[in-house]
PDB file of C-alpha atoms in Angstrom:
ATOM      1  CA  MET A   1     -57.150-210.086  76.786  1.00 52.00           C
ATOM      2  CA  SER A   2     -58.594-206.540  75.800  1.00 62.00           C
ATOM      3  CA  ASP A   3     -57.828-203.547  77.150  1.00 66.00           C
ATOM      4  CA  ALA A   4     -59.685-201.570  79.696  1.00 65.00           C
ATOM      5  CA  PRO A   5     -61.769-198.557  78.561  1.00 68.00           C
ATOM      6  CA  ASN A   6     -59.933-195.080  79.039  1.00 77.00           C
ATOM      7  CA  LEU A   7     -59.859-195.020  82.693  1.00 80.00           C
ATOM      8  CA  PHE A   8     -58.722-191.292  82.974  1.00 76.00           C
ATOM      9  CA  ASN A   9     -62.306-190.396  81.647  1.00 79.00           C
ATOM     10  CA  LEU A  10     -63.726-192.624  84.527  1.00 83.00           C
ATOM     11  CA  LEU A  11     -61.663-192.132  87.625  1.00 86.00           C
ATOM     12  CA  ARG A  12     -62.213-188.635  89.640  1.00 84.00           C
ATOM     13  CA  LEU A  13     -59.766-188.432  92.331  1.00 87.00           C
ATOM     14  CA  ARG A  14     -60.421-185.620  95.021  1.00 85.00           C
ATOM     15  CA  ASP A  15     -57.419-183.867  96.934  1.00 83.00           C
ATOM     16  CA  ASP A  16     -60.001-182.167  99.108  1.00 78.00           C
ATOM     17  CA  THR A  17     -61.047-185.036 101.263  1.00 77.00           C
ATOM     18  CA  ALA A  18     -59.241-187.194 104.207  1.00 78.00           C
ATOM     19  CA  ARG A  19     -59.466-190.212 102.059  1.00 81.00           C
ATOM     20  CA  PRO A  20     -56.126-191.240 100.695  1.00 88.00           C
ATOM     21  CA  MET A  21     -55.710-191.132  97.053  1.00 90.00           C
ATOM     22  CA  TYR A  22     -55.001-194.998  96.974  1.00 91.00           C
ATOM     23  CA  GLN A  23     -58.387-195.942  98.622  1.00 88.00           C
ATOM     24  CA  GLN A  24     -60.107-193.667  96.409  1.00 88.00           C
ATOM     25  CA  LEU A  25     -58.878-195.336  93.258  1.00 91.00           C
ATOM     26  CA  GLU A  26     -59.243-198.573  94.730  1.00 88.00           C
ATOM     27  CA  GLU A  27     -62.776-198.011  95.454  1.00 85.00           C
ATOM     28  CA  GLN A  28     -63.755-196.217  92.202  1.00 87.00           C
ATOM     29  CA  LEU A  29     -61.872-199.336  90.300  1.00 89.00           C
ATOM     30  CA  ALA A  30     -63.471-202.128  92.137  1.00 84.00           C
ATOM     31  CA  ALA A  31     -67.139-200.337  91.476  1.00 81.00           C
ATOM     32  CA  LEU A  32     -66.241-200.181  87.661  1.00 84.00           C
ATOM     33  CA  ILE A  33     -65.202-203.788  87.666  1.00 83.00           C
ATOM     34  CA  SER A  34     -68.552-204.984  89.723  1.00 76.00           C
ATOM     35  CA  ALA A  35     -70.683-202.785  87.316  1.00 73.00           C
ATOM     36  CA  GLY A  36     -69.241-204.345  84.446  1.00 78.00           C
ATOM     37  CA  VAL A  37     -67.634-201.168  82.946  1.00 83.00           C
ATOM     38  CA  VAL A  38     -64.174-202.598  82.965  1.00 85.00           C
ATOM     39  CA  ALA A  39     -64.869-206.204  81.840  1.00 85.00           C
ATOM     40  CA  VAL A  40     -63.538-209.374  83.243  1.00 85.00           C
ATOM     41  CA  GLY A  41     -60.482-210.083  81.151  1.00 86.00           C
ATOM     42  CA  ALA A  42     -59.627-206.742  80.519  1.00 88.00           C
ATOM     43  CA  THR A  43     -55.817-205.667  81.296  1.00 89.00           C
ATOM     44  CA  LEU A  44     -55.375-202.767  83.275  1.00 90.00           C
ATOM     45  CA  PRO A  45     -52.563-200.174  82.574  1.00 87.00           C
ATOM     46  CA  ALA A  46     -49.225-200.840  84.143  1.00 87.00           C
ATOM     47  CA  GLU A  47     -48.600-198.735  87.263  1.00 89.00           C
ATOM     48  CA  ARG A  48     -46.112-196.417  86.116  1.00 90.00           C
ATOM     49  CA  ARG A  49     -48.503-195.467  83.052  1.00 89.00           C
ATOM     50  CA  LEU A  50     -51.720-195.152  85.202  1.00 90.00           C
ATOM     51  CA  ALA A  51     -49.884-193.045  87.720  1.00 91.00           C
ATOM     52  CA  GLU A  52     -49.096-190.630  84.880  1.00 91.00           C
ATOM     53  CA  ASP A  53     -52.113-190.557  83.402  1.00 90.00           C
ATOM     54  CA  LEU A  54     -53.850-189.558  86.740  1.00 91.00           C
ATOM     55  CA  GLY A  55     -51.184-187.249  87.915  1.00 92.00           C
ATOM     56  CA  VAL A  56     -50.307-189.583  91.053  1.00 93.00           C
ATOM     57  CA  SER A  57     -47.465-191.205  92.478  1.00 94.00           C
ATOM     58  CA  ARG A  58     -46.408-194.765  91.378  1.00 93.00           C
ATOM     59  CA  THR A  59     -46.935-195.950  94.899  1.00 94.00           C
ATOM     60  CA  THR A  60     -50.723-194.770  95.038  1.00 94.00           C
ATOM     61  CA  VAL A  61     -51.618-196.925  92.047  1.00 93.00           C
ATOM     62  CA  GLN A  62     -49.184-199.940  93.399  1.00 92.00           C
ATOM     63  CA  ARG A  63     -51.176-199.918  96.804  1.00 92.00           C
ATOM     64  CA  CYS A  64     -54.470-199.893  94.891  1.00 91.00           C
ATOM     65  CA  TYR A  65     -53.549-202.866  92.814  1.00 91.00           C
ATOM     66  CA  ASP A  66     -52.137-204.579  95.478  1.00 88.00           C
ATOM     67  CA  ALA A  67     -55.686-204.277  97.542  1.00 85.00           C
ATOM     68  CA  LEU A  68     -57.545-205.435  94.336  1.00 87.00           C
ATOM     69  CA  ARG A  69     -55.224-208.370  94.184  1.00 84.00           C
ATOM     70  CA  ARG A  70     -55.918-209.169  97.907  1.00 79.00           C
ATOM     71  CA  ARG A  71     -59.819-208.997  96.977  1.00 77.00           C
ATOM     72  CA  ARG A  72     -59.434-211.297  94.027  1.00 78.00           C
ATOM     73  CA  MET A  73     -60.225-208.834  91.528  1.00 84.00           C
ATOM     74  CA  LEU A  74     -57.083-208.508  89.791  1.00 88.00           C
ATOM     75  CA  SER A  75     -54.130-211.023  88.975  1.00 85.00           C
ATOM     76  CA  ALA A  76     -50.722-209.997  87.964  1.00 80.00           C
ATOM     77  CA  HIS A  77     -49.473-211.288  84.687  1.00 73.00           C
ATOM     78  CA  GLY A  78     -45.897-210.242  84.310  1.00 67.00           C
ATOM     79  CA  ARG A  79     -45.344-208.101  81.489  1.00 68.00           C
ATOM     80  CA  LEU A  80     -48.828-208.345  80.339  1.00 68.00           C
ATOM     81  CA  GLY A  81     -49.879-206.156  83.222  1.00 74.00           C
ATOM     82  CA  TYR A  82     -52.873-206.864  85.526  1.00 85.00           C
ATOM     83  CA  ARG A  83     -55.717-208.996  84.526  1.00 87.00           C
ATOM     84  CA  VAL A  84     -59.603-208.404  85.609  1.00 89.00           C
ATOM     85  CA  GLU A  85     -60.737-211.346  87.154  1.00 82.00           C
ATOM     86  CA  ALA A  86     -64.228-212.787  87.752  1.00 66.00           C
ATOM     87  CA  VAL A  87     -65.594-212.191  91.305  1.00 60.00           C
ATOM     88  CA  GLU A  88     -68.823-211.986  92.998  1.00 53.00           C
ATOM     89  CA  SER A  89     -69.674-208.544  92.640  1.00 52.00           C
ATOM     90  CA  ARG A  90     -72.103-208.446  95.659  1.00 57.00           C
ATOM     91  CA  LEU A  91     -72.043-209.542  98.974  1.00 60.00           C
ATOM     92  CA  LYS A  92     -74.373-212.071  99.826  1.00 62.00           C
ATOM     93  CA  PRO A  93     -74.708-212.501 103.579  1.00 62.00           C
ATOM     94  CA  GLY A  94     -77.271-214.615 105.303  1.00 58.00           C
ATOM     95  CA  MET A  95     -79.912-213.577 107.464  1.00 58.00           C
ATOM     96  CA  GLU A  96     -80.846-216.281 109.101  1.00 57.00           C
ATOM     97  CA  ARG A  97     -79.627-215.244 112.636  1.00 60.00           C
ATOM     98  CA  LEU A  98     -78.619-212.194 114.527  1.00 68.00           C
ATOM     99  CA  LYS A  99     -74.952-211.046 114.118  1.00 73.00           C
ATOM    100  CA  GLY A 100     -73.039-207.886 113.821  1.00 77.00           C
ATOM    101  CA  PHE A 101     -71.255-206.417 110.927  1.00 81.00           C
ATOM    102  CA  THR A 102     -67.847-207.491 112.139  1.00 81.00           C
ATOM    103  CA  GLU A 103     -68.795-211.322 112.423  1.00 80.00           C
ATOM    104  CA  GLU A 104     -70.586-210.928 108.843  1.00 80.00           C
ATOM    105  CA  MET A 105     -67.413-209.598 107.281  1.00 78.00           C
ATOM    106  CA  ARG A 106     -65.273-212.659 108.739  1.00 80.00           C
ATOM    107  CA  GLU A 107     -67.913-215.132 107.680  1.00 76.00           C
ATOM    108  CA  LEU A 108     -67.598-213.690 104.261  1.00 74.00           C
ATOM    109  CA  GLY A 109     -63.717-213.663 104.324  1.00 76.00           C
ATOM    110  CA  ARG A 110     -63.360-210.048 104.544  1.00 78.00           C
ATOM    111  CA  THR A 111     -61.262-207.990 106.994  1.00 84.00           C
ATOM    112  CA  PRO A 112     -63.875-205.570 108.832  1.00 86.00           C
ATOM    113  CA  SER A 113     -62.867-202.107 109.963  1.00 89.00           C
ATOM    114  CA  SER A 114     -64.610-198.911 111.002  1.00 92.00           C
ATOM    115  CA  GLU A 115     -64.075-195.315 111.108  1.00 94.00           C
ATOM    116  CA  VAL A 116     -65.909-193.534 114.293  1.00 95.00           C
ATOM    117  CA  LEU A 117     -67.469-190.300 113.156  1.00 96.00           C
ATOM    118  CA  GLU A 118     -69.812-189.744 116.124  1.00 96.00           C
ATOM    119  CA  GLN A 119     -69.895-190.881 119.640  1.00 96.00           C
ATOM    120  CA  ASP A 120     -71.660-188.836 122.097  1.00 96.00           C
ATOM    121  CA  VAL A 121     -74.334-189.459 125.168  1.00 96.00           C
ATOM    122  CA  ALA A 122     -77.107-187.118 124.387  1.00 94.00           C
ATOM    123  CA  THR A 123     -80.844-187.063 124.626  1.00 95.00           C
ATOM    124  CA  ASP A 124     -83.257-187.211 121.841  1.00 96.00           C
ATOM    125  CA  ARG A 125     -86.900-187.393 122.158  1.00 96.00           C
ATOM    126  CA  SER A 126     -87.822-189.410 119.194  1.00 96.00           C
ATOM    127  CA  ILE A 127     -85.236-191.950 119.567  1.00 97.00           C
ATOM    128  CA  ALA A 128     -85.952-192.312 123.291  1.00 97.00           C
ATOM    129  CA  SER A 129     -89.809-192.902 122.244  1.00 97.00           C
ATOM    130  CA  ILE A 130     -88.464-195.879 120.074  1.00 96.00           C
ATOM    131  CA  PHE A 131     -86.847-197.359 123.120  1.00 97.00           C
ATOM    132  CA  GLY A 132     -90.034-196.774 125.346  1.00 96.00           C
ATOM    133  CA  LEU A 133     -87.939-194.402 127.420  1.00 96.00           C
ATOM    134  CA  PRO A 134     -88.397-191.264 128.904  1.00 96.00           C
ATOM    135  CA  SER A 135     -87.676-188.260 126.547  1.00 95.00           C
ATOM    136  CA  ALA A 136     -84.639-187.180 128.872  1.00 95.00           C
ATOM    137  CA  ALA A 137     -83.062-190.489 129.027  1.00 95.00           C
ATOM    138  CA  PRO A 138     -79.277-190.768 128.138  1.00 95.00           C
ATOM    139  CA  LEU A 139     -78.762-192.515 124.827  1.00 97.00           C
ATOM    140  CA  LEU A 140     -75.195-193.468 123.461  1.00 97.00           C
ATOM    141  CA  LYS A 141     -75.121-192.091 119.447  1.00 97.00           C
ATOM    142  CA  LEU A 142     -72.755-193.884 117.685  1.00 97.00           C
ATOM    143  CA  VAL A 143     -72.217-193.176 113.664  1.00 97.00           C
ATOM    144  CA  ARG A 144     -69.585-195.274 112.008  1.00 96.00           C
ATOM    145  CA  VAL A 145     -68.329-196.008 108.586  1.00 95.00           C
ATOM    146  CA  ARG A 146     -68.245-199.810 108.213  1.00 92.00           C
ATOM    147  CA  LEU A 147     -65.731-201.234 105.843  1.00 90.00           C
ATOM    148  CA  GLY A 148     -64.792-204.483 104.437  1.00 86.00           C
ATOM    149  CA  ASP A 149     -61.332-204.864 103.130  1.00 82.00           C
ATOM    150  CA  GLY A 150     -60.970-201.089 103.221  1.00 84.00           C
ATOM    151  CA  MET A 151     -64.075-200.603 101.135  1.00 83.00           C
ATOM    152  CA  PRO A 152     -66.917-198.639 102.769  1.00 89.00           C
ATOM    153  CA  LEU A 153     -69.819-200.619 102.721  1.00 89.00           C
ATOM    154  CA  SER A 154     -72.246-198.761 105.019  1.00 92.00           C
ATOM    155  CA  VAL A 155     -72.783-195.918 107.015  1.00 96.00           C
ATOM    156  CA  GLU A 156     -74.401-196.885 110.260  1.00 96.00           C
ATOM    157  CA  LYS A 157     -76.129-194.673 112.804  1.00 97.00           C
ATOM    158  CA  ALA A 158     -76.639-196.581 116.004  1.00 97.00           C
ATOM    159  CA  TRP A 159     -78.139-195.699 119.567  1.00 97.00           C
ATOM    160  CA  TYR A 160     -77.701-197.691 122.556  1.00 97.00           C
ATOM    161  CA  ASP A 161     -79.259-197.513 126.105  1.00 95.00           C
ATOM    162  CA  VAL A 162     -76.418-196.466 128.324  1.00 91.00           C
ATOM    163  CA  SER A 163     -78.379-197.304 131.502  1.00 92.00           C
ATOM    164  CA  ALA A 164     -78.115-200.944 130.525  1.00 91.00           C
ATOM    165  CA  ALA A 165     -74.276-200.908 129.742  1.00 86.00           C
ATOM    166  CA  PRO A 166     -72.672-197.435 131.202  1.00 91.00           C
ATOM    167  CA  ALA A 167     -69.128-198.618 130.207  1.00 89.00           C
ATOM    168  CA  LEU A 168     -70.198-198.330 126.483  1.00 91.00           C
ATOM    169  CA  ALA A 169     -70.116-194.545 126.428  1.00 91.00           C
ATOM    170  CA  GLU A 170     -66.203-194.347 126.876  1.00 91.00           C
ATOM    171  CA  ALA A 171     -65.162-197.773 125.150  1.00 92.00           C
ATOM    172  CA  ASP A 172     -63.438-198.162 121.954  1.00 93.00           C
ATOM    173  CA  LEU A 173     -66.073-198.593 119.559  1.00 93.00           C
ATOM    174  CA  SER A 174     -64.288-199.015 116.288  1.00 90.00           C
ATOM    175  CA  GLY A 175     -64.577-202.839 116.522  1.00 88.00           C
ATOM    176  CA  SER A 176     -67.226-204.959 117.417  1.00 89.00           C
ATOM    177  CA  VAL A 177     -70.130-203.318 119.742  1.00 91.00           C
ATOM    178  CA  TYR A 178     -71.535-206.491 120.218  1.00 88.00           C
ATOM    179  CA  ALA A 179     -68.362-207.751 121.821  1.00 88.00           C
ATOM    180  CA  ARG A 180     -68.123-204.741 124.225  1.00 88.00           C
ATOM    181  CA  LEU A 181     -71.750-205.624 124.929  1.00 88.00           C
ATOM    182  CA  ALA A 182     -70.750-208.900 126.012  1.00 87.00           C
ATOM    183  CA  GLU A 183     -67.982-207.829 128.279  1.00 86.00           C
ATOM    184  CA  ASN A 184     -70.323-205.933 130.280  1.00 81.00           C
ATOM    185  CA  GLY A 185     -72.700-209.052 130.468  1.00 85.00           C
ATOM    186  CA  LEU A 186     -75.044-208.259 127.932  1.00 86.00           C
ATOM    187  CA  THR A 187     -76.040-210.505 124.987  1.00 87.00           C
ATOM    188  CA  LEU A 188     -78.382-209.583 122.294  1.00 88.00           C
ATOM    189  CA  THR A 189     -80.765-212.566 121.589  1.00 90.00           C
ATOM    190  CA  ARG A 190     -83.591-211.289 119.093  1.00 91.00           C
ATOM    191  CA  CYS A 191     -83.988-208.404 116.694  1.00 91.00           C
ATOM    192  CA  GLU A 192     -86.690-206.915 114.394  1.00 93.00           C
ATOM    193  CA  GLN A 193     -85.491-205.749 111.305  1.00 91.00           C
ATOM    194  CA  THR A 194     -86.836-203.869 107.866  1.00 93.00           C
ATOM    195  CA  ILE A 195     -85.027-203.377 104.653  1.00 91.00           C
ATOM    196  CA  GLU A 196     -86.197-200.731 102.600  1.00 93.00           C
ATOM    197  CA  ALA A 197     -84.661-199.053  99.274  1.00 91.00           C
ATOM    198  CA  ALA A 198     -83.211-195.334 100.218  1.00 92.00           C
ATOM    199  CA  ALA A 199     -81.167-193.013  98.350  1.00 92.00           C
ATOM    200  CA  PRO A 200     -77.831-191.770 100.150  1.00 93.00           C
ATOM    201  CA  ASP A 201     -77.566-188.100 100.940  1.00 93.00           C
ATOM    202  CA  GLU A 202     -74.686-185.728  99.975  1.00 91.00           C
ATOM    203  CA  ARG A 203     -72.397-186.686 102.754  1.00 92.00           C
ATOM    204  CA  GLU A 204     -73.051-190.538 102.313  1.00 93.00           C
ATOM    205  CA  SER A 205     -72.459-190.236  98.831  1.00 89.00           C
ATOM    206  CA  ALA A 206     -69.156-188.692  99.466  1.00 89.00           C
ATOM    207  CA  ILE A 207     -68.329-191.456 101.642  1.00 90.00           C
ATOM    208  CA  PHE A 208     -69.132-193.969  99.275  1.00 86.00           C
ATOM    209  CA  GLY A 209     -67.350-192.501  96.547  1.00 82.00           C
ATOM    210  CA  PHE A 210     -70.509-191.867  94.469  1.00 80.00           C
ATOM    211  CA  GLU A 211     -70.378-189.091  91.659  1.00 73.00           C
ATOM    212  CA  GLU A 212     -74.232-188.941  91.922  1.00 76.00           C
ATOM    213  CA  PRO A 213     -76.535-190.892  94.348  1.00 80.00           C
ATOM    214  CA  LEU A 214     -77.021-194.563  93.686  1.00 81.00           C
ATOM    215  CA  PRO A 215     -79.631-196.710  95.080  1.00 86.00           C
ATOM    216  CA  CYS A 216     -78.758-198.104  98.618  1.00 90.00           C
ATOM    217  CA  LEU A 217     -80.516-200.630 101.009  1.00 91.00           C
ATOM    218  CA  LEU A 218     -81.620-198.931 104.484  1.00 94.00           C
ATOM    219  CA  ILE A 219     -81.634-201.663 107.051  1.00 92.00           C
ATOM    220  CA  ARG A 220     -83.454-200.597 110.500  1.00 95.00           C
ATOM    221  CA  ARG A 221     -83.030-202.798 113.473  1.00 93.00           C
ATOM    222  CA  ARG A 222     -84.164-203.035 117.271  1.00 95.00           C
ATOM    223  CA  SER A 223     -82.177-205.606 119.174  1.00 94.00           C
ATOM    224  CA  TYR A 224     -83.222-206.965 122.503  1.00 94.00           C
ATOM    225  CA  ASP A 225     -81.510-208.856 125.327  1.00 91.00           C
ATOM    226  CA  GLY A 226     -83.035-212.342 126.976  1.00 88.00           C
ATOM    227  CA  GLY A 227     -84.910-210.329 129.179  1.00 89.00           C
ATOM    228  CA  GLY A 228     -87.086-208.334 126.060  1.00 93.00           C
ATOM    229  CA  ARG A 229     -85.184-205.154 127.022  1.00 94.00           C
ATOM    230  CA  MET A 230     -84.256-203.006 123.996  1.00 96.00           C
ATOM    231  CA  ILE A 231     -80.748-202.218 123.930  1.00 95.00           C
ATOM    232  CA  GLU A 232     -79.986-201.011 120.471  1.00 96.00           C
ATOM    233  CA  TYR A 233     -81.596-199.199 117.541  1.00 97.00           C
ATOM    234  CA  VAL A 234     -79.743-199.044 114.249  1.00 96.00           C
ATOM    235  CA  GLU A 235     -80.136-197.354 110.965  1.00 96.00           C
ATOM    236  CA  GLY A 236     -77.549-198.911 108.323  1.00 94.00           C
ATOM    237  CA  LEU A 237     -77.500-197.493 104.922  1.00 95.00           C
ATOM    238  CA  PHE A 238     -75.700-199.981 102.806  1.00 91.00           C
ATOM    239  CA  ARG A 239     -74.280-199.353  99.158  1.00 87.00           C
ATOM    240  CA  GLY A 240     -76.707-201.029  96.774  1.00 81.00           C
ATOM    241  CA  ASP A 241     -73.933-201.985  94.096  1.00 73.00           C
ATOM    242  CA  ALA A 242     -72.096-203.932  96.734  1.00 75.00           C
ATOM    243  CA  TYR A 243     -74.592-205.594  98.912  1.00 71.00           C
ATOM    244  CA  ALA A 244     -77.533-208.182  98.357  1.00 67.00           C
ATOM    245  CA  TYR A 245     -79.131-210.016 101.252  1.00 67.00           C
ATOM    246  CA  ARG A 246     -79.638-213.665 100.922  1.00 66.00           C
ATOM    247  CA  LEU A 247     -82.431-215.514 102.834  1.00 64.00           C
ATOM    248  CA  THR A 248     -83.145-218.987 103.264  1.00 68.00           C
ATOM    249  CA  LEU A 249     -86.949-220.019 103.792  1.00 65.00           C
ATOM    250  CA  ASN A 250     -88.072-223.139 104.895  1.00 68.00           C
ATOM    251  CA  ALA A 251     -91.754-224.736 104.434  1.00 70.00           C
TER     252      ALA A 251
END
C-alpha cells in the first residue's frame, strides 16, 4: 500500500458555512479519490492523526471515514489504517424513461435526500411563457440541493403549475415531488429534456465544495401529464466530476 499525498495541503475546511465539518471532509476526500489525486490502494492517515493535522475532532474524521466506507470508497485494514478502494467514480444513470432524482438514486444504490432552499408561490413572466400560461399565473418555485449518500450532486430549480396541484404549495417537498403529484392524482407521462455544459456560479460552487468552478451538466426538462398539460419545468445543475449520463440507442 502507498501513502496518500499530504492531505493537509489538499483539504480546505470552512467554519463559515452551515455544512458540518464531517460532510465537508467527506465531499472533498471523495472528490480527490474520484479524480485520482488520492490513488486506489493508498492508505489514509489514522483518524487521530488526520484530526490533529486538520485541527478538528476525531469524531469528525471518524464520521467522514464511516461515510466513505458505506460508499465503498474506503476499507478498514486494522492497524494498517484505511485503504482507498477502486470504485466507479461517476454515476451513470440511464435515460431510457422518465424518472425523478429519488428513484434514480435508489436504482443506483444510493440514499437520496434533499435540502430545500426555497419553496414559494410567485409569478414569473418568463417562466409562465414556457408553460404557455398568462404572465400573472401563479407558479410554485422550488429550489433544492439534491444529495446522494449525503454528497451534493445537483442544484435544482423547478417550477410547477400550482393550478394543476394546489396542495403542492404547502407540501413537504424534501422527498419525491413526483410522489406528491401522484397523491394529487397527477402522473407525468412525457418529458422533453436537453443537456449542455455549464459553469456553476459562486453559490453553486460553495454548495458543491468547489474551490474554483468546475464543469457541470445543465439539464433542462419540461414534463407533461397524460393530457399534454405541462406540469413541471426544471433546470438542474449536476456536478460534472460525479455524473455521466448513459444512453442506450437501438437501430
